[in-house]
mmCIF file of C-alpha atoms in Angstrom:
data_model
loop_
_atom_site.group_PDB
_atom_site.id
_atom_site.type_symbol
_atom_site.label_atom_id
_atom_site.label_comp_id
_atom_site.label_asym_id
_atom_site.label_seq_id
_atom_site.Cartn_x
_atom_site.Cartn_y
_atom_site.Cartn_z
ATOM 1 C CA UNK A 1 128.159 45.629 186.846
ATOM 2 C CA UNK A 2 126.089 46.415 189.712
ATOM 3 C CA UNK A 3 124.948 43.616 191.997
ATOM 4 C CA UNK A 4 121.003 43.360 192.328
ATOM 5 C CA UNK A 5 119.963 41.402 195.877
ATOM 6 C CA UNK A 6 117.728 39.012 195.308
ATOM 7 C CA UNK A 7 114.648 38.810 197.438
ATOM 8 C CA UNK A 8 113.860 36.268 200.372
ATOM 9 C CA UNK A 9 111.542 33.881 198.290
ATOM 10 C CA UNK A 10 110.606 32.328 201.623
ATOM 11 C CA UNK A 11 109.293 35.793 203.473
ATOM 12 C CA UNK A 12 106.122 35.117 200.669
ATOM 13 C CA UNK A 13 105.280 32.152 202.763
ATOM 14 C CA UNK A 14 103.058 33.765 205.117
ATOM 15 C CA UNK A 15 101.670 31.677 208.374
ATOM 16 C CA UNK A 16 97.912 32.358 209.302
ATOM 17 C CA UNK A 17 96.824 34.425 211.953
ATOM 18 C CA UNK A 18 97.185 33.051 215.509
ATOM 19 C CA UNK A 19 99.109 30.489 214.387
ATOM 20 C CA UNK A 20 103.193 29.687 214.945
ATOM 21 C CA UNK A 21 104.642 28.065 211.650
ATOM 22 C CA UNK A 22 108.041 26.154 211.963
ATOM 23 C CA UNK A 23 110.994 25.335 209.628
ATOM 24 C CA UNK A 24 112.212 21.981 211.188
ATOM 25 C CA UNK A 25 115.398 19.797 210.219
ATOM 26 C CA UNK A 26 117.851 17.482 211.359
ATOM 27 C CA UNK A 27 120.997 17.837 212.546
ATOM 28 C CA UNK A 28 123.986 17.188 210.186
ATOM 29 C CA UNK A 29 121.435 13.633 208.677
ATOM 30 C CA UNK A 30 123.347 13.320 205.864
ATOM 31 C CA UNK A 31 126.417 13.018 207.923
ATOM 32 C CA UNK A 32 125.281 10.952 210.403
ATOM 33 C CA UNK A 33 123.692 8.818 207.756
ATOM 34 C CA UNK A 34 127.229 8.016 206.103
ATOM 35 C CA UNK A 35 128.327 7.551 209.925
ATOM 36 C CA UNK A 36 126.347 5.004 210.488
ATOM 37 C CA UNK A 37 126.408 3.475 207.065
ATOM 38 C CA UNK A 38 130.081 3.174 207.357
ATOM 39 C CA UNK A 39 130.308 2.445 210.661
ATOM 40 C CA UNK A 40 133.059 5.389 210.842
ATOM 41 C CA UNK A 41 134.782 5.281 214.411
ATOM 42 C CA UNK A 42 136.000 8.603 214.824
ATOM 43 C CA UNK A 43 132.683 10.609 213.492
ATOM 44 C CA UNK A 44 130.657 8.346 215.831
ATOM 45 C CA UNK A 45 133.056 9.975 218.820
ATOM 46 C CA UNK A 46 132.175 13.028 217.730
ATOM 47 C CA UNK A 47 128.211 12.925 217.652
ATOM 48 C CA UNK A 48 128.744 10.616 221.203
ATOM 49 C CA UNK A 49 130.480 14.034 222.378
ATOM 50 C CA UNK A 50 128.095 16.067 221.044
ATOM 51 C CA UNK A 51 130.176 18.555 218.997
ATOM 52 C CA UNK A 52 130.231 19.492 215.440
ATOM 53 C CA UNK A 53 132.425 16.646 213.392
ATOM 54 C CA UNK A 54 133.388 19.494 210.747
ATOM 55 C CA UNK A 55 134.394 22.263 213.603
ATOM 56 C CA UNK A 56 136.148 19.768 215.559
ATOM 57 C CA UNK A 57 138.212 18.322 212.168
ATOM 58 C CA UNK A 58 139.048 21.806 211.150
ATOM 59 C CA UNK A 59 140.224 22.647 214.431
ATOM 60 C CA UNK A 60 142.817 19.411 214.270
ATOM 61 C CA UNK A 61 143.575 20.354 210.708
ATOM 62 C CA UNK A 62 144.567 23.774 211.074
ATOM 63 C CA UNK A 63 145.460 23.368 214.755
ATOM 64 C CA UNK A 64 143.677 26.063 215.847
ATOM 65 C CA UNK A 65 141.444 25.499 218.939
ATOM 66 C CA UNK A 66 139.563 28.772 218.227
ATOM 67 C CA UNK A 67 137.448 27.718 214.932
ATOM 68 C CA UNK A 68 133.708 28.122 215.356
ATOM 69 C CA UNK A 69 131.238 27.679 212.903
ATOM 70 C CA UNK A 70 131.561 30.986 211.560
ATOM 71 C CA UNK A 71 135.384 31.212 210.672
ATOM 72 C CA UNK A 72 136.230 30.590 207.332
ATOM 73 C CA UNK A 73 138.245 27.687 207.869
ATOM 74 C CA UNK A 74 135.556 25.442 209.153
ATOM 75 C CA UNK A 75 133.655 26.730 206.076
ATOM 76 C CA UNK A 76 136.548 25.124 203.797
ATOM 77 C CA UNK A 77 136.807 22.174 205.634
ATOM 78 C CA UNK A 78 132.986 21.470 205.768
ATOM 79 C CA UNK A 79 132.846 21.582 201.911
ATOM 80 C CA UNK A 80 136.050 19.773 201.515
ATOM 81 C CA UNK A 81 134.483 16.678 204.119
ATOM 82 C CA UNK A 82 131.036 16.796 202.610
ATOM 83 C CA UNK A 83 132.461 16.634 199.149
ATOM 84 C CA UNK A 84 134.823 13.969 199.385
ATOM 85 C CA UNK A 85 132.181 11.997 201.518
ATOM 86 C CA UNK A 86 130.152 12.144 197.889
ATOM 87 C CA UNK A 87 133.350 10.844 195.935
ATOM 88 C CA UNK A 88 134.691 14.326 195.009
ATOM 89 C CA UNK A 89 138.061 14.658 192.851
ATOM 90 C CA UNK A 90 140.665 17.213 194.044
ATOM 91 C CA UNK A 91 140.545 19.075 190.107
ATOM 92 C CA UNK A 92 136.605 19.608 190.926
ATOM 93 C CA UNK A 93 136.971 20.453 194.780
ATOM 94 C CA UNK A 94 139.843 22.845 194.441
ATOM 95 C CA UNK A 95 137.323 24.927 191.544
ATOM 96 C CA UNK A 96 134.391 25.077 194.190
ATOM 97 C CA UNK A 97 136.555 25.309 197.376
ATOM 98 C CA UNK A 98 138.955 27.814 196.072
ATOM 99 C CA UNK A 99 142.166 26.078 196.941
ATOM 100 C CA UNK A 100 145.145 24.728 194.843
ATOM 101 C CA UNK A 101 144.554 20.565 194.091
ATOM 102 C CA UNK A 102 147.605 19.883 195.613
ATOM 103 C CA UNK A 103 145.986 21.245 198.601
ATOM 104 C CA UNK A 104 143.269 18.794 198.108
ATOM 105 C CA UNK A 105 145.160 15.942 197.675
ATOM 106 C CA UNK A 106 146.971 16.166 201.008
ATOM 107 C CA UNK A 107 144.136 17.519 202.866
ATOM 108 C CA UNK A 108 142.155 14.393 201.384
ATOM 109 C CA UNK A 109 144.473 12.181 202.569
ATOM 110 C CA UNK A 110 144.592 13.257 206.233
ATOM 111 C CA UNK A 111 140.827 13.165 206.141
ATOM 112 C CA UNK A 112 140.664 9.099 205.011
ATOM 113 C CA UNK A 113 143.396 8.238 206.917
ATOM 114 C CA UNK A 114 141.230 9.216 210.165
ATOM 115 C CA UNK A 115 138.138 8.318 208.618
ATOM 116 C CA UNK A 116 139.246 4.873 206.780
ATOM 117 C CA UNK A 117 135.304 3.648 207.195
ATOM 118 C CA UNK A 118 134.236 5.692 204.707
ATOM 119 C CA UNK A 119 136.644 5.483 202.021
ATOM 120 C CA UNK A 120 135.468 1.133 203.003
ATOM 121 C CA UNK A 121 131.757 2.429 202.059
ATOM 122 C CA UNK A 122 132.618 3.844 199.335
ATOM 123 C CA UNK A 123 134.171 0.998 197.879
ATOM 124 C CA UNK A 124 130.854 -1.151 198.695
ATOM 125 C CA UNK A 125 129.003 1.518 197.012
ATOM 126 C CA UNK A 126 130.978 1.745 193.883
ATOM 127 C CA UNK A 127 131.336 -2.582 193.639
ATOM 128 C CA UNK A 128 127.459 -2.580 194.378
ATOM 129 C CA UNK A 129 126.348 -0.283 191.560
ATOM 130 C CA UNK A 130 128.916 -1.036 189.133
ATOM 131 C CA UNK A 131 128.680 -4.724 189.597
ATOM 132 C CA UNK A 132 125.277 -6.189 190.595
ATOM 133 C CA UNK A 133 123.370 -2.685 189.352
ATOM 134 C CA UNK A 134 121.651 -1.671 192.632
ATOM 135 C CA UNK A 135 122.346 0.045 195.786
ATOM 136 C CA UNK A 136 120.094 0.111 198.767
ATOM 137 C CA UNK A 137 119.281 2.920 201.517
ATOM 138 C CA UNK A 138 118.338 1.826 205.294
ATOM 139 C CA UNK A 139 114.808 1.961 204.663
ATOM 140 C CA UNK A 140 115.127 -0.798 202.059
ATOM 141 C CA UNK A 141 114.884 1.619 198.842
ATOM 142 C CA UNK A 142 116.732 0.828 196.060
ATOM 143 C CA UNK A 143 118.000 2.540 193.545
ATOM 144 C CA UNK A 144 118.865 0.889 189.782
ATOM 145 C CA UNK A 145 121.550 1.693 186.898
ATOM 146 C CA UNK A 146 120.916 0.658 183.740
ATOM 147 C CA UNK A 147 123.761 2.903 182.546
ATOM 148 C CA UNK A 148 127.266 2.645 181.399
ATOM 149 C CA UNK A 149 130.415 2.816 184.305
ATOM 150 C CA UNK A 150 131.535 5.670 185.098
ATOM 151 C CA UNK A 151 132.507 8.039 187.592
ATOM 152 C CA UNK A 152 130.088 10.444 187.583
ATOM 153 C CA UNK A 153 127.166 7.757 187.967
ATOM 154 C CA UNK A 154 129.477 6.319 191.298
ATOM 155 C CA UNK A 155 129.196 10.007 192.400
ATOM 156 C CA UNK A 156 125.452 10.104 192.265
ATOM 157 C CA UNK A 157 125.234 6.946 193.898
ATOM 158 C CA UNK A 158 126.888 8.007 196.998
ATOM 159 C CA UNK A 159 125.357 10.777 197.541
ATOM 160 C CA UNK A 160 122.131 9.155 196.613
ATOM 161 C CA UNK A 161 122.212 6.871 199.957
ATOM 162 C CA UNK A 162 122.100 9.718 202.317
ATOM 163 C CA UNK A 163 119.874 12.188 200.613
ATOM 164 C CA UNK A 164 117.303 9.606 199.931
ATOM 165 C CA UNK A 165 117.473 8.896 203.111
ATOM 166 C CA UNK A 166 116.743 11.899 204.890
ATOM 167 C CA UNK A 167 114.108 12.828 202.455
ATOM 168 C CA UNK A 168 112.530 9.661 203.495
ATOM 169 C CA UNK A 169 113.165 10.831 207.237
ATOM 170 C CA UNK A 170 111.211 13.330 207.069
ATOM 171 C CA UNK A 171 107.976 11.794 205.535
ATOM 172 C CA UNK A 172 107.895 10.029 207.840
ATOM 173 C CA UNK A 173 108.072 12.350 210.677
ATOM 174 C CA UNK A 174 105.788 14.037 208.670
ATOM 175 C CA UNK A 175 103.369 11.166 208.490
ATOM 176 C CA UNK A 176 103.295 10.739 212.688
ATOM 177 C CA UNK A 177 103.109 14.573 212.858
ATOM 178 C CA UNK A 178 99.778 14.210 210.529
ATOM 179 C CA UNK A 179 98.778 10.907 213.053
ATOM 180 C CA UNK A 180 99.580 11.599 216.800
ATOM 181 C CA UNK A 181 99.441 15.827 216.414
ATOM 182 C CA UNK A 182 96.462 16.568 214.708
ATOM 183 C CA UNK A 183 96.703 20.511 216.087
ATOM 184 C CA UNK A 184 99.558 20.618 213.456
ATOM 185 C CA UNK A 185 98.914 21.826 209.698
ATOM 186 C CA UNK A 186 101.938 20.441 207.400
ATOM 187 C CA UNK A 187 102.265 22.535 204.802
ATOM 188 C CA UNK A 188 105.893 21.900 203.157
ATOM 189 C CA UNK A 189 107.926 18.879 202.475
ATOM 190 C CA UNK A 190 111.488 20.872 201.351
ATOM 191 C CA UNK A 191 113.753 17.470 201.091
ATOM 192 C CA UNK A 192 115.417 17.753 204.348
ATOM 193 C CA UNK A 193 113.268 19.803 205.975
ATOM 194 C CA UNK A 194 109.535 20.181 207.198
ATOM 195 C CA UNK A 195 107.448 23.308 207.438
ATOM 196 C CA UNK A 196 103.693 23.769 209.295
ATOM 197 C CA UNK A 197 102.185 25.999 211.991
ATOM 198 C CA UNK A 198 100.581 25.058 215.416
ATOM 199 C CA UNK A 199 98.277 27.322 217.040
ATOM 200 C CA UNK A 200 100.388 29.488 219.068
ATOM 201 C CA UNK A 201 98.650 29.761 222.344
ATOM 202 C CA UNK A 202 99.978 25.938 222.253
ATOM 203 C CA UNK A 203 103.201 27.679 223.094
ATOM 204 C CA UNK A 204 106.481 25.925 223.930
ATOM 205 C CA UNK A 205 104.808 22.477 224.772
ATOM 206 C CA UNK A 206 103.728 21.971 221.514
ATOM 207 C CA UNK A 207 107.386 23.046 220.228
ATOM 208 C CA UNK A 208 108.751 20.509 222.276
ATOM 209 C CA UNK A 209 105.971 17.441 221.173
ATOM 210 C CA UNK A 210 106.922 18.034 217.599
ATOM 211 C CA UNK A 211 110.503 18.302 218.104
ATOM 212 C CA UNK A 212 110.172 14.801 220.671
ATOM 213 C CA UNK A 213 108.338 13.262 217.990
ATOM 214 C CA UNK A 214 110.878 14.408 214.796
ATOM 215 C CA UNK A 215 113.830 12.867 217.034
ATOM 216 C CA UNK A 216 112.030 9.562 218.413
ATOM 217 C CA UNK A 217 112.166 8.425 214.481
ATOM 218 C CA UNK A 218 114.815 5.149 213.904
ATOM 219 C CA UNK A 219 116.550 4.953 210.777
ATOM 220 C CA UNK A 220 118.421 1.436 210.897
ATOM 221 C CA UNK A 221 121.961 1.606 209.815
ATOM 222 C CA UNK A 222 124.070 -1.233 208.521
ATOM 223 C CA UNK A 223 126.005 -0.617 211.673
ATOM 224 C CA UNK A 224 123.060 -0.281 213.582
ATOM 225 C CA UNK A 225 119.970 1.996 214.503
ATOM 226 C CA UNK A 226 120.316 5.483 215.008
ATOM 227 C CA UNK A 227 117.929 8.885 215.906
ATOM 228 C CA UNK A 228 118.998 11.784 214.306
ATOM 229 C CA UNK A 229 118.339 15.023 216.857
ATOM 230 C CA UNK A 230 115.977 17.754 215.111
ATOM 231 C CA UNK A 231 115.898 21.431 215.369
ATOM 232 C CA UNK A 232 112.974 24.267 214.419
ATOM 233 C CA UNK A 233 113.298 27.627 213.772
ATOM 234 C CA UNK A 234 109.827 29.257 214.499
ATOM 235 C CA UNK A 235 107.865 32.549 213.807
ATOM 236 C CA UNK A 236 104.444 34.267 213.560
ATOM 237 C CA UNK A 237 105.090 35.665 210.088
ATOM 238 C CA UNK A 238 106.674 34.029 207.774
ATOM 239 C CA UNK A 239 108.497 31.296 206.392
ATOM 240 C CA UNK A 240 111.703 33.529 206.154
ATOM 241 C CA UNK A 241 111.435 35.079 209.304
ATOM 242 C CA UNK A 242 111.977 31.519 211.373
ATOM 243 C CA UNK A 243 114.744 32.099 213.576
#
């Protein structure tokens, strides 16, 4: 069958005339969200060093020095991280990821034996939702069960810290944005990532305000208070031309 390519929804997104629109997110949030969370030693090193946890893990894994974020094994290991982070099963990771379970299994292992802090969370997670029917996310959010045990709700609930996390994250970057930069029109809220324009004779000052602002935002941690560093894509076009 032939293959028909879909169209770049976001190039119908068109920014006004004279004016620079923006795409801006945080840097791995989620991640650093179940870092500090858990309290997880060795994915704290990494963000104090500045490098990608998921590059640098694959890189150990594989023991290969040369992995960058586009070779395919830092792809693998990403997914294979960021699922088992969520409390993913080696039958349903070895479907998406494309690798045999017993892969999973021992590649699962070697991740929670140097990252024992989360497989702790998790735990808390699982006790706290199964037993006393609530979790809670930094900013004090809660979120209920009134359903039966069972895996899949455990599942939800840990990813359900994080995500509502960084969703709430960026209101409220986008609520300063709307207070202290009133040359800025918001014009998307996309989850875990903002979208507006700035006039762009403003030029790379203003770029630099917003993206000041977006990282100057706490979000305290159960192992303390952390600022999650923000990029933004820009462009004078469209939505799907921010590069």
């Amino acid at each position: 069958d032939a293959i028909i390519p879909l169209p770049n929804i976001k190039e119908l997104f068109l920014f006004d005339e004279g004016m620079t629109g923006f795409d801006l997110d945080g840097d791995s949030a989620d991640l650093r969200i179940v870092t500090g969370e858990s309290g997880c030693r060795q994915m704290q090193a990494y963000f104090a060093a500045k490098v990608k946890p998921y590059v640098e893990i694959a890189k150990e894994y594989f023991k290969d020095p040369t992995i960058t974020k586009h070779h395919p094994s830092y792809k693998t290991m990403k997914a294979l991280c960021h699922g088992s982070n969520y409390g993913g099963e080696p039958a349903g990771l070895a479907e998406r990821i494309g690798l045999i379970r017993h892969d999973i299994e021992r590649m699962q292992k070697w991740y929670f034996g140097m990252c024992p802090e989360i497989k702790a969370w998790q735990e808390e997670i699982r006790n706290q939702i199964l037993n006393r029917g609530w979790i809670e996310n930094p900013f004090g959010y809660r979120l209920w069960n009134w359903d039966r045990p069972s895996r899949k709700l455990v599942n939800e609930a840990l990813a359900w810290t994080p995500q509502s996390t960084v969703g709430l994250l960026v209101n409220k970057i986008a609520v300063r944005i709307d207070r202290e930069i009133p040359e800025v029109q918001l014009l998307l809220q996309v989850h875990d990532s903002l979208n507006g324009q700035y006039p762009t004779h403003l030029g790379e000052p203003m770029r630099d305000r917003i993206l000041t602002l977006a990282e100057s935002v706490p979000v305290p941690c159960k192992t303390g208070t952390i600022y999650i560093p923000a990029g933004m894509k820009t462009s004078t076009k469209n939505w799907g031309d921010c590069k």
